[in-house]
PDB file of C-alpha atoms in Angstrom:
ATOM      1  CA  GLY A   1       4.540  -7.759 -23.867  1.00 88.00           C
ATOM      2  CA  ASP A   2       4.169  -9.277 -26.886  1.00 91.00           C
ATOM      3  CA  GLU A   3       2.695 -12.390 -25.417  1.00 92.00           C
ATOM      4  CA  TRP A   4       0.270 -10.377 -23.575  1.00 94.00           C
ATOM      5  CA  ALA A   5      -0.869  -8.467 -26.659  1.00 94.00           C
ATOM      6  CA  LEU A   6      -1.616 -11.707 -28.429  1.00 93.00           C
ATOM      7  CA  MET A   7      -3.462 -13.094 -25.348  1.00 94.00           C
ATOM      8  CA  ARG A   8      -5.503 -10.248 -24.976  1.00 91.00           C
ATOM      9  CA  ALA A   9      -6.345 -10.241 -28.975  1.00 89.00           C
ATOM     10  CA  GLY A  10      -7.445 -14.196 -28.652  1.00 86.00           C
ATOM     11  CA  GLN A  11      -4.495 -15.629 -30.730  1.00 91.00           C
ATOM     12  CA  HIS A  12      -2.534 -17.265 -27.665  1.00 93.00           C
ATOM     13  CA  PRO A  13      -4.202 -18.747 -24.580  1.00 95.00           C
ATOM     14  CA  VAL A  14      -3.343 -17.477 -21.773  1.00 96.00           C
ATOM     15  CA  GLY A  15      -1.428 -20.585 -20.245  1.00 95.00           C
ATOM     16  CA  SER A  16       1.328 -19.481 -22.923  1.00 94.00           C
ATOM     17  CA  TYR A  17       1.504 -16.315 -21.194  1.00 95.00           C
ATOM     18  CA  LEU A  18       1.691 -17.877 -17.517  1.00 95.00           C
ATOM     19  CA  ALA A  19       4.681 -20.389 -18.844  1.00 93.00           C
ATOM     20  CA  LEU A  20       6.420 -17.569 -20.425  1.00 92.00           C
ATOM     21  CA  GLY A  21       6.252 -15.914 -16.835  1.00 89.00           C
ATOM     22  CA  ASN A  22       7.484 -19.008 -15.168  1.00 86.00           C
ATOM     23  CA  GLN A  23      10.710 -18.178 -16.975  1.00 86.00           C
ATOM     24  CA  LEU A  24      11.343 -15.206 -15.477  1.00 81.00           C
ATOM     25  CA  GLN A  25      12.925 -16.024 -12.402  1.00 77.00           C
ATOM     26  CA  ASN A  26      16.332 -15.801 -13.099  1.00 76.00           C
ATOM     27  CA  THR A  27      15.995 -12.603 -14.959  1.00 79.00           C
ATOM     28  CA  PRO A  28      18.278  -9.774 -13.844  1.00 79.00           C
ATOM     29  CA  GLY A  29      16.556  -6.413 -12.075  1.00 81.00           C
ATOM     30  CA  TYR A  30      12.802  -6.595 -11.251  1.00 89.00           C
ATOM     31  CA  VAL A  31      10.893  -4.766 -14.116  1.00 90.00           C
ATOM     32  CA  LEU A  32      10.025  -8.021 -16.057  1.00 89.00           C
ATOM     33  CA  VAL A  33       8.634  -9.631 -13.158  1.00 90.00           C
ATOM     34  CA  GLU A  34       6.808  -6.335 -11.565  1.00 92.00           C
ATOM     35  CA  ASN A  35       5.045  -6.319 -15.048  1.00 92.00           C
ATOM     36  CA  PHE A  36       4.305  -9.924 -15.419  1.00 94.00           C
ATOM     37  CA  PHE A  37       2.632  -9.728 -11.740  1.00 93.00           C
ATOM     38  CA  ASP A  38       0.554  -6.887 -12.617  1.00 92.00           C
ATOM     39  CA  HIS A  39      -0.638  -8.869 -15.626  1.00 94.00           C
ATOM     40  CA  LEU A  40      -1.149 -12.029 -13.139  1.00 95.00           C
ATOM     41  CA  GLU A  41      -3.463  -9.954 -10.601  1.00 93.00           C
ATOM     42  CA  PHE A  42      -5.975  -9.316 -13.848  1.00 94.00           C
ATOM     43  CA  VAL A  43      -5.837 -13.207 -14.922  1.00 96.00           C
ATOM     44  CA  TYR A  44      -6.774 -13.928 -10.924  1.00 96.00           C
ATOM     45  CA  ASN A  45      -9.468 -11.415 -10.635  1.00 93.00           C
ATOM     46  CA  GLU A  46     -11.077 -11.618 -13.893  1.00 94.00           C
ATOM     47  CA  LEU A  47     -10.212 -14.960 -15.893  1.00 96.00           C
ATOM     48  CA  VAL A  48      -9.697 -17.831 -13.218  1.00 96.00           C
ATOM     49  CA  ALA A  49     -13.027 -19.583 -12.572  1.00 95.00           C
ATOM     50  CA  PRO A  50     -13.577 -19.408  -9.018  1.00 93.00           C
ATOM     51  CA  ALA A  51     -13.591 -23.201  -8.578  1.00 96.00           C
ATOM     52  CA  ASP A  52     -10.149 -23.114 -10.045  1.00 97.00           C
ATOM     53  CA  ARG A  53      -8.451 -20.442  -7.756  1.00 96.00           C
ATOM     54  CA  PRO A  54      -6.954 -22.955  -5.532  1.00 96.00           C
ATOM     55  CA  ALA A  55      -5.177 -24.511  -8.589  1.00 97.00           C
ATOM     56  CA  PHE A  56      -4.191 -21.368  -9.870  1.00 97.00           C
ATOM     57  CA  GLN A  57      -2.817 -20.174  -6.465  1.00 97.00           C
ATOM     58  CA  ALA A  58      -0.777 -23.672  -5.696  1.00 96.00           C
ATOM     59  CA  TRP A  59       0.852 -22.704  -9.098  1.00 96.00           C
ATOM     60  CA  LEU A  60       1.750 -19.643  -7.974  1.00 96.00           C
ATOM     61  CA  ARG A  61       3.251 -20.673  -4.964  1.00 96.00           C
ATOM     62  CA  GLN A  62       4.917 -23.276  -6.373  1.00 93.00           C
ATOM     63  CA  SER A  63       6.648 -21.327  -9.510  1.00 93.00           C
ATOM     64  CA  PHE A  64       7.469 -18.380  -7.474  1.00 94.00           C
ATOM     65  CA  SER A  65       7.894 -19.094  -3.402  1.00 94.00           C
ATOM     66  CA  PRO A  66      11.208 -20.663  -4.317  1.00 92.00           C
ATOM     67  CA  LEU A  67      12.435 -17.107  -5.588  1.00 92.00           C
ATOM     68  CA  LEU A  68      11.580 -15.483  -2.855  1.00 94.00           C
ATOM     69  CA  GLN A  69      13.364 -18.347  -0.577  1.00 93.00           C
ATOM     70  CA  GLN A  70      16.451 -17.345  -2.316  1.00 92.00           C
ATOM     71  CA  LEU A  71      16.323 -13.998  -2.216  1.00 92.00           C
ATOM     72  CA  GLY A  72      15.265 -14.198   1.824  1.00 93.00           C
ATOM     73  CA  TYR A  73      12.375 -12.982   3.495  1.00 92.00           C
ATOM     74  CA  GLU A  74      14.071 -10.205   4.979  1.00 87.00           C
ATOM     75  CA  PRO A  75      16.562  -7.615   3.071  1.00 87.00           C
ATOM     76  CA  ARG A  76      20.424  -8.581   3.761  1.00 89.00           C
ATOM     77  CA  PRO A  77      23.240  -5.687   3.715  1.00 90.00           C
ATOM     78  CA  SER A  78      24.271  -7.093   0.492  1.00 92.00           C
ATOM     79  CA  ASP A  79      20.861  -6.435  -1.199  1.00 92.00           C
ATOM     80  CA  THR A  80      20.767  -4.457  -4.286  1.00 92.00           C
ATOM     81  CA  PRO A  81      18.100  -2.150  -4.801  1.00 92.00           C
ATOM     82  CA  GLU A  82      16.782  -4.364  -7.782  1.00 92.00           C
ATOM     83  CA  GLN A  83      16.413  -7.431  -5.293  1.00 92.00           C
ATOM     84  CA  LYS A  84      14.776  -5.441  -2.679  1.00 93.00           C
ATOM     85  CA  GLN A  85      12.423  -4.229  -5.257  1.00 94.00           C
ATOM     86  CA  LYS A  86      11.588  -7.977  -6.481  1.00 94.00           C
ATOM     87  CA  ARG A  87      11.479  -9.356  -3.068  1.00 95.00           C
ATOM     88  CA  ALA A  88       8.526  -6.656  -2.537  1.00 95.00           C
ATOM     89  CA  ILE A  89       6.876  -7.545  -5.529  1.00 95.00           C
ATOM     90  CA  LEU A  90       7.159 -11.450  -5.061  1.00 96.00           C
ATOM     91  CA  PHE A  91       5.681 -10.498  -1.129  1.00 96.00           C
ATOM     92  CA  PHE A  92       3.133  -8.671  -2.948  1.00 96.00           C
ATOM     93  CA  ALA A  93       1.978 -10.860  -5.237  1.00 96.00           C
ATOM     94  CA  LEU A  94       2.365 -14.678  -3.048  1.00 97.00           C
ATOM     95  CA  GLY A  95       0.603 -12.766  -0.208  1.00 97.00           C
ATOM     96  CA  ASN A  96      -2.237 -11.201  -1.784  1.00 95.00           C
ATOM     97  CA  ILE A  97      -3.082 -13.410  -4.991  1.00 96.00           C
ATOM     98  CA  GLY A  98      -1.134 -16.898  -3.572  1.00 96.00           C
ATOM     99  CA  ASP A  99      -2.420 -16.734  -0.228  1.00 96.00           C
ATOM    100  CA  ASP A 100       0.867 -18.077   0.669  1.00 97.00           C
ATOM    101  CA  PRO A 101       0.573 -18.886   4.576  1.00 97.00           C
ATOM    102  CA  GLN A 102       4.410 -18.262   5.146  1.00 96.00           C
ATOM    103  CA  VAL A 103       4.306 -14.485   3.392  1.00 97.00           C
ATOM    104  CA  ILE A 104       1.040 -13.935   5.409  1.00 97.00           C
ATOM    105  CA  ALA A 105       2.792 -14.422   8.675  1.00 97.00           C
ATOM    106  CA  LYS A 106       5.924 -12.905   7.430  1.00 97.00           C
ATOM    107  CA  SER A 107       4.043  -9.940   6.630  1.00 97.00           C
ATOM    108  CA  ASN A 108       2.291  -9.551   9.843  1.00 97.00           C
ATOM    109  CA  GLN A 109       5.408 -10.011  12.000  1.00 97.00           C
ATOM    110  CA  LEU A 110       7.434  -7.149   9.646  1.00 97.00           C
ATOM    111  CA  LEU A 111       4.474  -4.796  10.100  1.00 97.00           C
ATOM    112  CA  GLN A 112       4.322  -4.911  14.072  1.00 97.00           C
ATOM    113  CA  GLN A 113       7.895  -4.293  13.527  1.00 96.00           C
ATOM    114  CA  TYR A 114       7.169  -1.405  11.438  1.00 96.00           C
ATOM    115  CA  ILE A 115       4.652   0.354  13.529  1.00 96.00           C
ATOM    116  CA  LYS A 116       6.827   0.304  16.652  1.00 96.00           C
ATOM    117  CA  ASN A 117      10.026   1.409  14.628  1.00 95.00           C
ATOM    118  CA  PRO A 118       9.276   2.433  10.772  1.00 94.00           C
ATOM    119  CA  SER A 119      13.142   2.583  10.194  1.00 92.00           C
ATOM    120  CA  SER A 120      13.575  -0.682  11.345  1.00 93.00           C
ATOM    121  CA  VAL A 121      11.739  -2.295   7.995  1.00 94.00           C
ATOM    122  CA  ASP A 122      12.862  -1.361   4.486  1.00 92.00           C
ATOM    123  CA  GLY A 123      10.303   0.913   2.773  1.00 90.00           C
ATOM    124  CA  THR A 124       9.849  -1.095  -0.060  1.00 91.00           C
ATOM    125  CA  LEU A 125       9.269  -4.148   1.851  1.00 95.00           C
ATOM    126  CA  ALA A 126       6.896  -2.295   4.212  1.00 96.00           C
ATOM    127  CA  ARG A 127       4.654  -1.308   1.939  1.00 94.00           C
ATOM    128  CA  ALA A 128       3.903  -4.946   0.642  1.00 96.00           C
ATOM    129  CA  ALA A 129       4.008  -5.884   4.329  1.00 97.00           C
ATOM    130  CA  VAL A 130       1.173  -3.428   5.309  1.00 97.00           C
ATOM    131  CA  THR A 131      -0.980  -4.487   2.006  1.00 96.00           C
ATOM    132  CA  VAL A 132      -0.789  -8.247   2.390  1.00 97.00           C
ATOM    133  CA  ALA A 133      -1.452  -8.101   6.697  1.00 98.00           C
ATOM    134  CA  ALA A 134      -4.401  -6.260   5.564  1.00 97.00           C
ATOM    135  CA  ARG A 135      -5.847  -8.348   2.968  1.00 96.00           C
ATOM    136  CA  HIS A 136      -5.539 -11.260   5.425  1.00 96.00           C
ATOM    137  CA  GLY A 137      -6.410  -8.944   8.427  1.00 96.00           C
ATOM    138  CA  ASN A 138      -9.027  -8.916  11.110  1.00 97.00           C
ATOM    139  CA  THR A 139     -10.877  -6.571  13.354  1.00 97.00           C
ATOM    140  CA  ALA A 140      -7.826  -6.017  15.900  1.00 97.00           C
ATOM    141  CA  LEU A 141      -5.745  -5.078  13.065  1.00 98.00           C
ATOM    142  CA  TYR A 142      -8.140  -2.934  11.333  1.00 98.00           C
ATOM    143  CA  GLY A 143      -8.420  -1.070  14.943  1.00 97.00           C
ATOM    144  CA  GLN A 144      -4.114  -0.950  14.549  1.00 97.00           C
ATOM    145  CA  TYR A 145      -4.843   0.642  11.089  1.00 98.00           C
ATOM    146  CA  LYS A 146      -7.114   3.237  12.111  1.00 96.00           C
ATOM    147  CA  ALA A 147      -5.100   4.303  14.918  1.00 97.00           C
ATOM    148  CA  GLN A 148      -1.636   4.879  13.001  1.00 97.00           C
ATOM    149  CA  LEU A 149      -3.787   7.687  10.855  1.00 96.00           C
ATOM    150  CA  GLN A 150      -4.216   9.221  13.698  1.00 94.00           C
ATOM    151  CA  LYS A 151      -0.493  10.046  14.421  1.00 94.00           C
ATOM    152  CA  GLN A 152       1.445  12.701  12.780  1.00 92.00           C
ATOM    153  CA  LEU A 153       2.945  10.301  10.060  1.00 93.00           C
ATOM    154  CA  PRO A 154       5.199  11.075   7.058  1.00 94.00           C
ATOM    155  CA  PRO A 155       2.982  11.000   3.987  1.00 94.00           C
ATOM    156  CA  GLU A 156       4.346   8.044   2.446  1.00 93.00           C
ATOM    157  CA  GLN A 157       4.080   6.230   6.012  1.00 95.00           C
ATOM    158  CA  TYR A 158       0.219   7.727   6.346  1.00 96.00           C
ATOM    159  CA  TYR A 159      -0.977   6.721   2.398  1.00 96.00           C
ATOM    160  CA  GLY A 160       0.248   3.215   3.297  1.00 95.00           C
ATOM    161  CA  PHE A 161      -2.035   2.612   5.769  1.00 97.00           C
ATOM    162  CA  PHE A 162      -4.591   4.756   4.329  1.00 97.00           C
ATOM    163  CA  TYR A 163      -5.050   2.821   1.162  1.00 96.00           C
ATOM    164  CA  ALA A 164      -4.876  -0.252   2.487  1.00 96.00           C
ATOM    165  CA  MET A 165      -7.843   0.235   4.635  1.00 96.00           C
ATOM    166  CA  GLY A 166      -9.006  -0.761   1.315  1.00 94.00           C
ATOM    167  CA  ASP A 167      -7.671  -4.034   1.275  1.00 95.00           C
ATOM    168  CA  PHE A 168      -9.429  -5.736   4.341  1.00 96.00           C
ATOM    169  CA  SER A 169     -11.608  -8.434   2.595  1.00 93.00           C
ATOM    170  CA  ASP A 170     -14.107  -9.003   5.574  1.00 95.00           C
ATOM    171  CA  ARG A 171     -17.199  -7.379   4.272  1.00 95.00           C
ATOM    172  CA  ALA A 172     -18.021  -6.070   7.723  1.00 97.00           C
ATOM    173  CA  LEU A 173     -14.678  -4.396   8.198  1.00 97.00           C
ATOM    174  CA  ALA A 174     -15.250  -3.015   4.349  1.00 97.00           C
ATOM    175  CA  GLN A 175     -18.695  -1.857   5.291  1.00 97.00           C
ATOM    176  CA  GLN A 176     -16.946   0.683   8.273  1.00 97.00           C
ATOM    177  CA  THR A 177     -14.342   1.753   5.388  1.00 97.00           C
ATOM    178  CA  LEU A 178     -17.058   2.509   2.898  1.00 97.00           C
ATOM    179  CA  ASP A 179     -18.950   4.414   5.922  1.00 97.00           C
ATOM    180  CA  TRP A 180     -15.718   6.233   7.096  1.00 97.00           C
ATOM    181  CA  THR A 181     -14.921   7.485   3.474  1.00 96.00           C
ATOM    182  CA  LEU A 182     -18.013   9.808   3.782  1.00 95.00           C
ATOM    183  CA  THR A 183     -16.642  11.334   7.016  1.00 95.00           C
ATOM    184  CA  PRO A 184     -14.700  14.543   7.664  1.00 94.00           C
ATOM    185  CA  GLU A 185     -11.790  12.324   8.475  1.00 94.00           C
ATOM    186  CA  VAL A 186     -11.454  11.552   4.738  1.00 94.00           C
ATOM    187  CA  ARG A 187     -10.752  14.317   2.418  1.00 92.00           C
ATOM    188  CA  GLY A 188     -11.963  14.963  -0.817  1.00 89.00           C
ATOM    189  CA  GLN A 189      -8.939  14.002  -2.978  1.00 88.00           C
ATOM    190  CA  ASP A 190      -8.435  10.757  -1.226  1.00 92.00           C
ATOM    191  CA  ILE A 191     -11.982   9.743  -1.886  1.00 91.00           C
ATOM    192  CA  TYR A 192     -10.116   7.397  -4.700  1.00 89.00           C
ATOM    193  CA  LEU A 193      -9.637   4.527  -1.902  1.00 93.00           C
ATOM    194  CA  LEU A 194     -13.434   3.525  -3.017  1.00 94.00           C
ATOM    195  CA  GLN A 195     -11.876   2.180  -6.294  1.00 92.00           C
ATOM    196  CA  GLY A 196      -9.542  -0.184  -4.158  1.00 90.00           C
ATOM    197  CA  LEU A 197     -12.974  -1.723  -2.631  1.00 94.00           C
ATOM    198  CA  VAL A 198     -14.700  -2.007  -5.653  1.00 93.00           C
ATOM    199  CA  GLY A 199     -11.284  -3.507  -7.402  1.00 89.00           C
ATOM    200  CA  ASN A 200     -11.009  -6.222  -4.518  1.00 89.00           C
ATOM    201  CA  PRO A 201     -13.463  -8.779  -5.767  1.00 88.00           C
ATOM    202  CA  LYS A 202     -14.192  -9.757  -2.281  1.00 91.00           C
ATOM    203  CA  THR A 203     -15.646  -6.429  -1.366  1.00 95.00           C
ATOM    204  CA  ARG A 204     -16.695  -5.187  -4.786  1.00 94.00           C
ATOM    205  CA  ASP A 205     -20.382  -5.952  -4.864  1.00 95.00           C
ATOM    206  CA  LEU A 206     -20.579  -4.278  -1.622  1.00 96.00           C
ATOM    207  CA  ALA A 207     -18.633  -1.289  -2.565  1.00 96.00           C
ATOM    208  CA  TRP A 208     -20.294  -0.920  -5.713  1.00 96.00           C
ATOM    209  CA  GLU A 209     -23.794  -1.142  -4.197  1.00 96.00           C
ATOM    210  CA  PHE A 210     -22.369   1.734  -1.843  1.00 96.00           C
ATOM    211  CA  VAL A 211     -21.389   3.939  -4.494  1.00 95.00           C
ATOM    212  CA  ARG A 212     -24.719   3.823  -6.355  1.00 95.00           C
ATOM    213  CA  GLN A 213     -26.620   4.292  -3.101  1.00 95.00           C
ATOM    214  CA  HIS A 214     -24.460   7.502  -2.225  1.00 95.00           C
ATOM    215  CA  TYR A 215     -23.527   9.008  -5.507  1.00 93.00           C
ATOM    216  CA  ASP A 216     -25.092  12.547  -4.406  1.00 92.00           C
ATOM    217  CA  GLU A 217     -22.858  12.451  -1.101  1.00 93.00           C
ATOM    218  CA  ILE A 218     -19.915  11.143  -3.161  1.00 92.00           C
ATOM    219  CA  ASN A 219     -20.043  13.773  -5.898  1.00 89.00           C
ATOM    220  CA  LYS A 220     -20.630  16.573  -3.384  1.00 89.00           C
ATOM    221  CA  LYS A 221     -17.638  15.338  -1.054  1.00 89.00           C
ATOM    222  CA  THR A 222     -15.342  15.744  -4.003  1.00 84.00           C
ATOM    223  CA  GLY A 223     -16.407  19.156  -4.917  1.00 79.00           C
ATOM    224  CA  GLY A 224     -18.444  17.664  -8.085  1.00 69.00           C
ATOM    225  CA  GLY A 225     -16.048  18.479 -10.806  1.00 64.00           C
ATOM    226  CA  LEU A 226     -13.757  16.040 -13.132  1.00 62.00           C
ATOM    227  CA  GLY A 227     -11.977  14.793 -10.566  1.00 64.00           C
ATOM    228  CA  GLY A 228     -14.715  13.246  -8.638  1.00 71.00           C
ATOM    229  CA  ILE A 229     -16.543  12.217 -12.243  1.00 81.00           C
ATOM    230  CA  TYR A 230     -13.106  10.302 -12.723  1.00 83.00           C
ATOM    231  CA  VAL A 231     -13.714   8.262  -9.670  1.00 87.00           C
ATOM    232  CA  PHE A 232     -17.062   7.227 -10.942  1.00 91.00           C
ATOM    233  CA  LEU A 233     -15.328   6.323 -14.429  1.00 90.00           C
ATOM    234  CA  GLY A 234     -12.439   4.498 -12.641  1.00 90.00           C
ATOM    235  CA  ILE A 235     -14.995   2.449 -10.544  1.00 92.00           C
ATOM    236  CA  ALA A 236     -16.904   1.500 -13.653  1.00 91.00           C
ATOM    237  CA  GLU A 237     -13.826  -0.295 -15.450  1.00 91.00           C
ATOM    238  CA  SER A 238     -13.676  -2.450 -12.634  1.00 91.00           C
ATOM    239  CA  PHE A 239     -16.208  -4.669 -13.604  1.00 95.00           C
ATOM    240  CA  CYS A 240     -15.925  -8.043 -15.917  1.00 95.00           C
ATOM    241  CA  ASP A 241     -19.513  -8.959 -16.266  1.00 93.00           C
ATOM    242  CA  ALA A 242     -22.799  -8.809 -18.467  1.00 96.00           C
ATOM    243  CA  GLN A 243     -24.782  -7.633 -14.868  1.00 96.00           C
ATOM    244  CA  LYS A 244     -22.606  -4.893 -13.584  1.00 95.00           C
ATOM    245  CA  ARG A 245     -21.914  -3.736 -17.168  1.00 96.00           C
ATOM    246  CA  ASP A 246     -26.040  -3.270 -17.428  1.00 97.00           C
ATOM    247  CA  GLU A 247     -26.002  -1.371 -13.980  1.00 97.00           C
ATOM    248  CA  VAL A 248     -22.905   1.146 -15.173  1.00 96.00           C
ATOM    249  CA  VAL A 249     -25.070   2.130 -17.850  1.00 96.00           C
ATOM    250  CA  GLN A 250     -28.047   2.870 -15.944  1.00 96.00           C
ATOM    251  CA  PHE A 251     -25.880   4.458 -13.552  1.00 95.00           C
ATOM    252  CA  PHE A 252     -24.768   6.625 -16.035  1.00 93.00           C
ATOM    253  CA  GLN A 253     -28.449   7.231 -17.520  1.00 94.00           C
ATOM    254  CA  GLN A 254     -29.217   8.314 -13.941  1.00 94.00           C
ATOM    255  CA  HIS A 255     -26.264  10.382 -13.081  1.00 91.00           C
ATOM    256  CA  PRO A 256     -25.667  12.324 -16.361  1.00 86.00           C
ATOM    257  CA  MET A 257     -22.020  13.452 -16.257  1.00 86.00           C
ATOM    258  CA  PRO A 258     -21.725  15.909 -19.464  1.00 85.00           C
ATOM    259  CA  GLY A 259     -18.617  15.955 -21.395  1.00 86.00           C
ATOM    260  CA  THR A 260     -17.787  12.570 -20.420  1.00 89.00           C
ATOM    261  CA  GLU A 261     -19.937  10.689 -22.766  1.00 91.00           C
ATOM    262  CA  ARG A 262     -16.655   9.150 -24.923  1.00 94.00           C
ATOM    263  CA  ASN A 263     -15.063   8.392 -21.173  1.00 92.00           C
ATOM    264  CA  GLN A 264     -18.329   6.419 -20.274  1.00 93.00           C
ATOM    265  CA  LYS A 265     -18.528   4.691 -23.864  1.00 95.00           C
ATOM    266  CA  GLU A 266     -15.045   3.385 -23.085  1.00 95.00           C
ATOM    267  CA  ALA A 267     -15.348   2.383 -19.985  1.00 94.00           C
ATOM    268  CA  VAL A 268     -18.227   0.337 -21.306  1.00 96.00           C
ATOM    269  CA  GLU A 269     -16.106  -1.328 -23.835  1.00 96.00           C
ATOM    270  CA  SER A 270     -13.532  -1.907 -21.505  1.00 95.00           C
ATOM    271  CA  ILE A 271     -16.481  -4.072 -19.308  1.00 96.00           C
ATOM    272  CA  ASN A 272     -17.317  -5.669 -22.938  1.00 97.00           C
ATOM    273  CA  SER A 273     -13.709  -6.652 -23.824  1.00 95.00           C
ATOM    274  CA  CYS A 274     -13.213  -8.160 -20.590  1.00 95.00           C
ATOM    275  CA  ILE A 275     -16.473 -10.658 -20.716  1.00 96.00           C
ATOM    276  CA  ALA A 276     -15.141 -11.399 -24.239  1.00 96.00           C
ATOM    277  CA  LEU A 277     -11.702 -12.368 -22.988  1.00 96.00           C
ATOM    278  CA  ARG A 278     -12.701 -14.169 -20.128  1.00 96.00           C
ATOM    279  CA  ASP A 279     -15.430 -16.484 -22.263  1.00 96.00           C
ATOM    280  CA  GLN A 280     -12.717 -17.147 -24.477  1.00 95.00           C
ATOM    281  CA  GLN A 281      -9.861 -18.023 -22.040  1.00 96.00           C
ATOM    282  CA  GLN A 282     -11.317 -19.179 -19.231  1.00 96.00           C
ATOM    283  CA  THR A 283     -12.123 -22.868 -20.175  1.00 96.00           C
ATOM    284  CA  LYS A 284      -8.860 -23.274 -21.703  1.00 95.00           C
ATOM    285  CA  LEU A 285      -6.996 -22.034 -18.352  1.00 97.00           C
ATOM    286  CA  SER A 286      -8.909 -24.430 -16.690  1.00 97.00           C
ATOM    287  CA  ALA A 287      -7.130 -27.218 -18.768  1.00 96.00           C
ATOM    288  CA  TRP A 288      -4.054 -25.547 -18.379  1.00 96.00           C
ATOM    289  CA  LEU A 289      -4.185 -25.414 -14.574  1.00 96.00           C
ATOM    290  CA  LYS A 290      -4.928 -28.973 -14.430  1.00 95.00           C
ATOM    291  CA  GLU A 291      -1.932 -30.044 -16.244  1.00 94.00           C
ATOM    292  CA  ASN A 292       0.460 -27.656 -14.623  1.00 92.00           C
ATOM    293  CA  SER A 293      -0.596 -27.035 -11.022  1.00 84.00           C
ATOM    294  CA  LYS A 294      -0.179 -29.488  -8.043  1.00 77.00           C
ATOM    295  CA  SER A 295      -0.246 -29.373  -4.405  1.00 61.00           C
ATOM    296  CA  ASP A 296       2.544 -27.619  -2.531  1.00 57.00           C
ATOM    297  CA  ALA A 297       3.786 -30.627  -0.890  1.00 47.00           C
ATOM    298  CA  THR A 298       3.779 -32.373  -4.011  1.00 44.00           C
ATOM    299  CA  ALA A 299       5.587 -29.895  -5.506  1.00 45.00           C
ATOM    300  CA  SER A 300       8.212 -29.282  -2.853  1.00 43.00           C
ATOM    301  CA  GLY A 301       8.085 -32.595  -1.173  1.00 38.00           C
ATOM    302  CA  GLY A 302       6.971 -31.415   1.908  1.00 39.00           C
ATOM    303  CA  ALA A 303       6.662 -28.260   4.036  1.00 39.00           C
ATOM    304  CA  SER A 304       8.828 -25.210   4.071  1.00 39.00           C
ATOM    305  CA  THR A 305       9.818 -23.304   6.609  1.00 37.00           C
ATOM    306  CA  VAL A 306      10.264 -19.072   6.650  1.00 38.00           C
ATOM    307  CA  LYS A 307      14.132 -18.351   6.584  1.00 34.00           C
TER     308      LYS A 307
END
């Protein structure tokens, strides 16, 4: 936590934080690993230059795939609750951030198993598999998710599939989801699904344009109260570039939200802080990745298989 704070304050390079996180592999429990990967997603989405993303992904796989292989890709009878949590965290990070082909393949397998018999897959791992499979999913899989939402599912299962609808990265599928949010099938209190679409870098621009064009409909659907306003405020904080900041300022000017002026100011300050951090860290991170990232084949001595 201290190292992350020092990095955010500009006193330490982000590479120091990544190197420290790399030492967490044998840490008991899962809390530190979970905290690290929460921050890692921000680093990948906002601080890594697009050209450096393959190197970042390779670093992530070579650093943490061995830990997942040690835990096993499926729960074991001897697993503790902490081991189950750690496995799910690694699945989520390696699948969604690292594009680990083994994790993606296993997630698809677990997903189909989960759809056929939900009790046959550990609930913690199922949530990760549903998300990872969606992030890399195609039209056929999208249809499967929509079909699940037509069933009478327990809330935990229903919302696992529901919020994963915002994880599909294909722009055509994302557009379908955006349009779907305005239909009666999506309740007003569930419109927060839009934040997931804006939070996904691959669908961010598309979702933001949709929100700007359909403000009145979204606001009406949420009842026009603070609940709806906080949907827009949450979306505004998702950005990390000057153009989007200016668009957010214009959005607030065009759509007054009395009583939230301080929240609007904080949202803009959050964007500016992110821009400054990226400008400060991105070149340093690029240099760190050149020194610390190597291909998976080089790191492992060859391709490994799912066990």
